[in-house]
Tab-separated table of C-alpha atoms in Angstrom:
chain	number	residue	atom	x	y	z
A	218	GLU	CA	5.663	18.995	-1.385
A	219	ALA	CA	8.160	16.352	-0.271
A	220	GLU	CA	7.734	12.895	-1.764
A	221	VAL	CA	9.229	9.454	-1.419
A	222	ALA	CA	11.673	8.781	-4.237
A	223	GLN	CA	12.458	5.390	-5.752
A	224	SER	CA	14.803	4.238	-8.475
A	225	PRO	CA	14.892	2.737	-10.949
A	226	ARG	CA	11.282	2.983	-12.035
A	227	TYR	CA	11.592	-0.093	-14.221
A	228	LYS	CA	14.008	-2.982	-14.194
A	229	ILE	CA	14.255	-5.958	-16.524
A	230	THR	CA	16.642	-8.701	-15.569
A	231	GLU	CA	17.273	-12.337	-16.254
A	232	LYS	CA	16.738	-14.986	-13.621
A	233	SER	CA	19.732	-15.695	-11.412
A	234	GLN	CA	20.953	-12.111	-11.788
A	235	ALA	CA	21.190	-9.651	-8.904
A	236	VAL	CA	18.987	-6.570	-8.718
A	237	ALA	CA	18.844	-3.650	-6.321
A	238	PHE	CA	16.224	-1.014	-5.646
A	239	TRP	CA	16.738	2.291	-3.899
A	240	CYS	CA	14.347	4.356	-1.791
A	241	ASP	CA	14.730	7.837	-0.335
A	242	PRO	CA	11.961	8.577	2.175
A	243	ILE	CA	10.545	11.972	3.035
A	244	SER	CA	13.073	13.922	5.079
A	245	GLY	CA	12.624	13.351	8.789
A	246	HIS	CA	10.586	10.177	8.391
A	247	ALA	CA	11.915	7.609	10.819
A	248	THR	CA	9.939	4.620	9.604
A	249	LEU	CA	10.460	3.068	6.202
A	250	TYR	CA	8.606	0.158	4.641
A	251	TRP	CA	9.245	-2.033	1.604
A	252	TYR	CA	6.243	-3.720	0.029
A	253	ARG	CA	5.886	-6.155	-2.852
A	254	GLN	CA	2.796	-5.937	-5.015
A	255	ILE	CA	2.084	-8.809	-7.357
A	256	LEU	CA	-0.213	-8.005	-10.267
A	257	GLY	CA	-3.848	-8.156	-9.184
A	258	GLN	CA	-3.055	-8.123	-5.480
A	259	GLY	CA	-2.593	-5.550	-2.772
A	260	PRO	CA	0.821	-4.566	-1.415
A	261	GLU	CA	2.408	-7.018	1.023
A	262	LEU	CA	4.913	-5.872	3.593
A	263	LEU	CA	8.422	-7.244	3.154
A	264	VAL	CA	10.387	-5.287	5.746
A	265	GLN	CA	9.940	-2.378	8.135
A	266	PHE	CA	12.716	-0.137	9.472
A	267	GLN	CA	12.657	2.240	12.406
A	268	ASP	CA	15.638	4.503	11.764
A	269	GLU	CA	18.428	2.060	10.868
A	270	SER	CA	16.955	-0.902	12.738
A	271	VAL	CA	14.785	-3.650	11.290
A	272	VAL	CA	11.442	-3.764	13.101
A	273	ASP	CA	9.984	-6.667	11.139
A	274	ASP	CA	11.371	-8.726	8.289
A	275	SER	CA	9.316	-11.841	8.917
A	276	GLN	CA	7.920	-11.810	5.365
A	277	LEU	CA	11.243	-11.166	3.669
A	278	PRO	CA	12.580	-14.271	1.831
A	279	LYS	CA	15.961	-14.033	3.458
A	280	ASP	CA	17.600	-16.672	1.305
A	281	ARG	CA	17.569	-14.248	-1.612
A	282	PHE	CA	16.336	-10.866	-0.356
A	283	SER	CA	18.216	-8.379	1.786
A	284	ALA	CA	17.435	-4.853	2.898
A	285	GLU	CA	19.463	-2.205	4.613
A	286	ARG	CA	19.111	1.336	5.863
A	287	LEU	CA	22.603	1.996	7.094
A	288	LYS	CA	22.331	5.641	8.154
A	289	GLY	CA	18.659	5.595	8.906
A	290	VAL	CA	17.810	7.640	5.835
A	291	ASP	CA	17.708	5.988	2.417
A	292	SER	CA	17.341	2.262	1.921
A	293	THR	CA	18.297	-0.451	-0.533
A	294	LEU	CA	16.438	-3.686	-1.253
A	295	LYS	CA	18.400	-6.385	-3.016
A	296	ILE	CA	17.447	-9.662	-4.648
A	297	GLN	CA	20.112	-12.226	-5.435
A	298	PRO	CA	19.495	-14.360	-7.376
A	299	ALA	CA	16.289	-13.134	-8.962
A	300	GLU	CA	13.632	-15.699	-9.825
A	301	LEU	CA	10.736	-15.524	-12.262
A	302	GLY	CA	8.277	-15.271	-9.373
A	303	ASP	CA	9.924	-12.072	-8.174
A	304	SER	CA	8.355	-10.124	-11.030
A	305	ALA	CA	6.244	-7.509	-9.246
A	306	MET	CA	6.015	-3.871	-8.234
A	307	TYR	CA	8.237	-2.986	-5.293
A	308	LEU	CA	6.907	-0.085	-3.262
A	309	CYS	CA	8.595	1.981	-0.607
A	310	ALA	CA	6.675	4.000	1.974
A	311	SER	CA	7.588	6.166	4.939
A	312	THR	CA	6.040	7.763	8.010
A	313	ARG	CA	7.343	10.106	10.657
A	314	GLN	CA	6.692	7.420	13.239
A	315	SER	CA	5.046	4.056	12.852
A	316	TRP	CA	2.040	4.440	15.048
A	317	GLY	CA	-1.195	5.592	13.546
A	318	GLU	CA	0.270	7.821	10.898
A	319	THR	CA	-0.285	8.043	7.177
A	320	GLN	CA	2.126	6.057	5.057
A	321	TYR	CA	3.451	8.017	2.087
A	322	PHE	CA	4.258	5.856	-0.901
A	323	GLY	CA	6.842	6.152	-3.598
A	324	PRO	CA	6.077	5.545	-7.283
A	325	GLY	CA	7.448	2.007	-7.107
A	326	THR	CA	9.929	-0.037	-9.107
A	327	ARG	CA	8.429	-2.489	-11.555
A	328	LEU	CA	10.609	-5.576	-11.863
A	329	LEU	CA	10.360	-8.069	-14.692
A	330	VAL	CA	12.428	-11.223	-14.421
A	331	LEU	CA	12.900	-13.115	-17.687
B	203	ALA	CA	-3.743	-13.718	11.508
B	204	GLN	CA	-5.303	-10.577	10.143
B	205	ARG	CA	-6.952	-10.486	6.752
B	206	VAL	CA	-8.673	-7.909	4.551
B	207	THR	CA	-11.165	-8.973	1.916
B	208	GLN	CA	-12.425	-6.853	-0.942
B	209	PRO	CA	-14.883	-9.084	-2.753
B	210	GLU	CA	-15.205	-7.005	-5.913
B	211	LYS	CA	-12.202	-6.734	-8.216
B	212	LEU	CA	-14.114	-4.542	-10.670
B	213	LEU	CA	-16.997	-2.153	-10.077
B	214	SER	CA	-18.658	0.091	-12.634
B	215	VAL	CA	-21.258	2.742	-11.928
B	216	PHE	CA	-22.703	5.638	-13.877
B	217	LYS	CA	-21.876	9.222	-13.041
B	218	GLY	CA	-24.219	10.534	-10.379
B	219	ALA	CA	-25.084	7.081	-9.062
B	220	PRO	CA	-24.258	5.970	-5.536
B	221	VAL	CA	-21.225	3.778	-5.078
B	222	GLU	CA	-20.215	1.380	-2.326
B	223	LEU	CA	-16.904	-0.464	-2.235
B	224	LYS	CA	-16.966	-3.355	0.186
B	225	CYS	CA	-14.289	-4.236	2.693
B	226	ASN	CA	-14.368	-6.919	5.365
B	227	TYR	CA	-11.618	-7.668	7.818
B	228	SER	CA	-10.653	-10.323	10.318
B	229	TYR	CA	-8.615	-9.327	13.356
B	230	SER	CA	-8.890	-10.297	16.984
B	231	GLY	CA	-7.691	-6.963	18.355
B	232	SER	CA	-8.883	-3.394	18.064
B	233	PRO	CA	-8.737	-2.517	14.363
B	234	GLU	CA	-7.596	0.649	12.710
B	235	LEU	CA	-8.790	0.829	9.116
B	236	PHE	CA	-7.867	2.901	6.115
B	237	TRP	CA	-8.835	3.374	2.499
B	238	TYR	CA	-5.990	4.073	0.081
B	239	VAL	CA	-6.534	5.112	-3.532
B	240	GLN	CA	-4.389	4.964	-6.638
B	241	TYR	CA	-5.429	7.132	-9.567
B	242	SER	CA	-4.098	6.347	-13.017
B	243	ARG	CA	-0.365	7.031	-13.266
B	244	GLN	CA	-0.202	8.271	-9.683
B	245	ARG	CA	1.182	6.783	-6.512
B	246	LEU	CA	-0.809	5.109	-3.804
B	247	GLN	CA	-2.197	7.664	-1.355
B	248	LEU	CA	-4.371	7.769	1.720
B	249	LEU	CA	-8.032	8.574	1.105
B	250	LEU	CA	-9.397	8.309	4.610
B	251	ARG	CA	-9.024	6.583	7.968
B	252	HIS	CA	-11.778	5.488	10.281
B	253	ILE	CA	-10.498	7.275	13.386
B	254	SER	CA	-10.782	10.628	11.609
B	255	ARG	CA	-14.470	10.105	10.869
B	256	GLU	CA	-14.220	12.643	8.082
B	257	SER	CA	-15.458	12.848	4.526
B	258	ILE	CA	-12.811	13.126	1.836
B	259	LYS	CA	-13.829	13.960	-1.749
B	260	GLY	CA	-17.380	13.063	-0.747
B	261	PHE	CA	-16.395	9.573	0.427
B	262	THR	CA	-17.226	8.225	3.867
B	263	ALA	CA	-16.581	4.911	5.563
B	264	ASP	CA	-18.018	3.616	8.798
B	265	LEU	CA	-16.398	0.924	10.870
B	266	ASN	CA	-18.920	-1.771	11.778
B	267	LYS	CA	-17.272	-3.998	14.353
B	268	GLY	CA	-20.257	-6.338	14.510
B	269	GLU	CA	-20.044	-7.099	10.808
B	270	THR	CA	-16.263	-6.557	10.696
B	271	SER	CA	-16.740	-4.243	7.744
B	272	PHE	CA	-15.433	-0.881	6.598
B	273	HIS	CA	-17.311	-0.159	3.379
B	274	LEU	CA	-16.503	2.980	1.390
B	275	LYS	CA	-19.463	5.002	0.170
B	276	LYS	CA	-20.205	8.028	-1.953
B	277	PRO	CA	-23.728	9.192	-2.758
B	278	PHE	CA	-22.988	10.629	-6.197
B	279	ALA	CA	-20.040	9.196	-8.106
B	280	GLN	CA	-17.945	11.416	-10.380
B	281	GLU	CA	-15.802	10.392	-13.348
B	282	GLU	CA	-12.693	11.549	-11.507
B	283	ASP	CA	-13.399	8.927	-8.835
B	284	SER	CA	-12.304	6.220	-11.272
B	285	ALA	CA	-9.308	4.583	-9.620
B	286	MET	CA	-8.070	1.514	-7.756
B	287	TYR	CA	-9.177	1.476	-4.130
B	288	TYR	CA	-7.476	-0.546	-1.404
B	289	CYS	CA	-8.788	-1.200	2.058
B	290	ALA	CA	-6.057	-1.622	4.684
B	291	LEU	CA	-5.898	-2.776	8.292
B	292	SER	CA	-3.305	-1.508	10.745
B	293	THR	CA	-2.313	-3.919	13.482
B	294	GLY	CA	0.251	-4.564	16.142
B	295	SER	CA	2.506	-2.237	18.045
B	296	ALA	CA	4.377	-1.439	14.839
B	297	ARG	CA	1.140	-0.490	13.080
B	298	GLN	CA	1.829	-2.526	9.984
B	299	LEU	CA	-0.647	-2.380	7.147
B	300	THR	CA	-2.393	-5.404	5.682
B	301	PHE	CA	-3.983	-4.554	2.361
B	302	GLY	CA	-6.912	-6.047	0.541
B	303	SER	CA	-6.565	-7.023	-3.103
B	304	GLY	CA	-8.217	-3.838	-4.309
B	305	THR	CA	-11.304	-2.798	-6.271
B	306	GLN	CA	-11.009	-1.048	-9.608
B	307	LEU	CA	-13.797	1.529	-9.751
B	308	THR	CA	-14.892	2.883	-13.111
B	309	VAL	CA	-17.371	5.716	-13.236
B	310	LEU	CA	-19.056	5.822	-16.612
B	311	PRO	CA	-20.252	9.090	-18.203
C-alpha cells in the first residue's frame, strides 16, 4: 500500500542553524499539506499546495520558514534560522484532491532545536 | 474563526466498558467533521467521517449541529482501542483541517 514518505525522521540542530525536511506524497496525489504539531497539541496547518502552487500559507512564519513543491510531486520545508520554539513534529499529508477526501499522513519529522 | 475543542486530554476506561470521547466545534458554515487516530508508533490515520455515517472498529460519531458536537462513542472498549484520538473540522473551499488537541484513550484490562 502506498504511503507518504518523510525524511529525516529525527533532526537535532542548534538555534540559528538551517534545517530542511522532505516529503514525498502518495503517487498521483495533487494536494500536499505541511503541519506542525507541538507536544500536547493537535497538528496545525502551515502550508497547503495544489500541484506546484501554494493554496494557503497564511500560517507559515515567512520570515524564517519556506516551502516549495517545484514539480508538483515532492516537497521541501525549510527553516532558517531555527529557533528554540520550532521544536515540534512536522507532518506531511496528501490527498488526491483537496475537497472532502481523506488526508494520508506521513510518519513525521521530529525536530529538536538546542 | 473555526475551533475544535476536546476537553479531555486523558481518558481511561476498563475493557468492555462504554467509551465516549468528546468533541465540540465552532464554525459559522456547514461543518464536515472527522475523527483521526494515532496508535502507538504508527502514523495519524482517518478513523471516520461524519458524512459516511458508518461504524469503524465499532466506533460511531453523530454530528449534533444544535450542540455543535461530534462525540466519538463505542459501546464496549477493547485494549487495542488505546490510542490518541483527534477530532478535526474541515472548512473552506480548500477543505483545510483544524484539529483539536487530542484525547489519549487508555483501555485497562
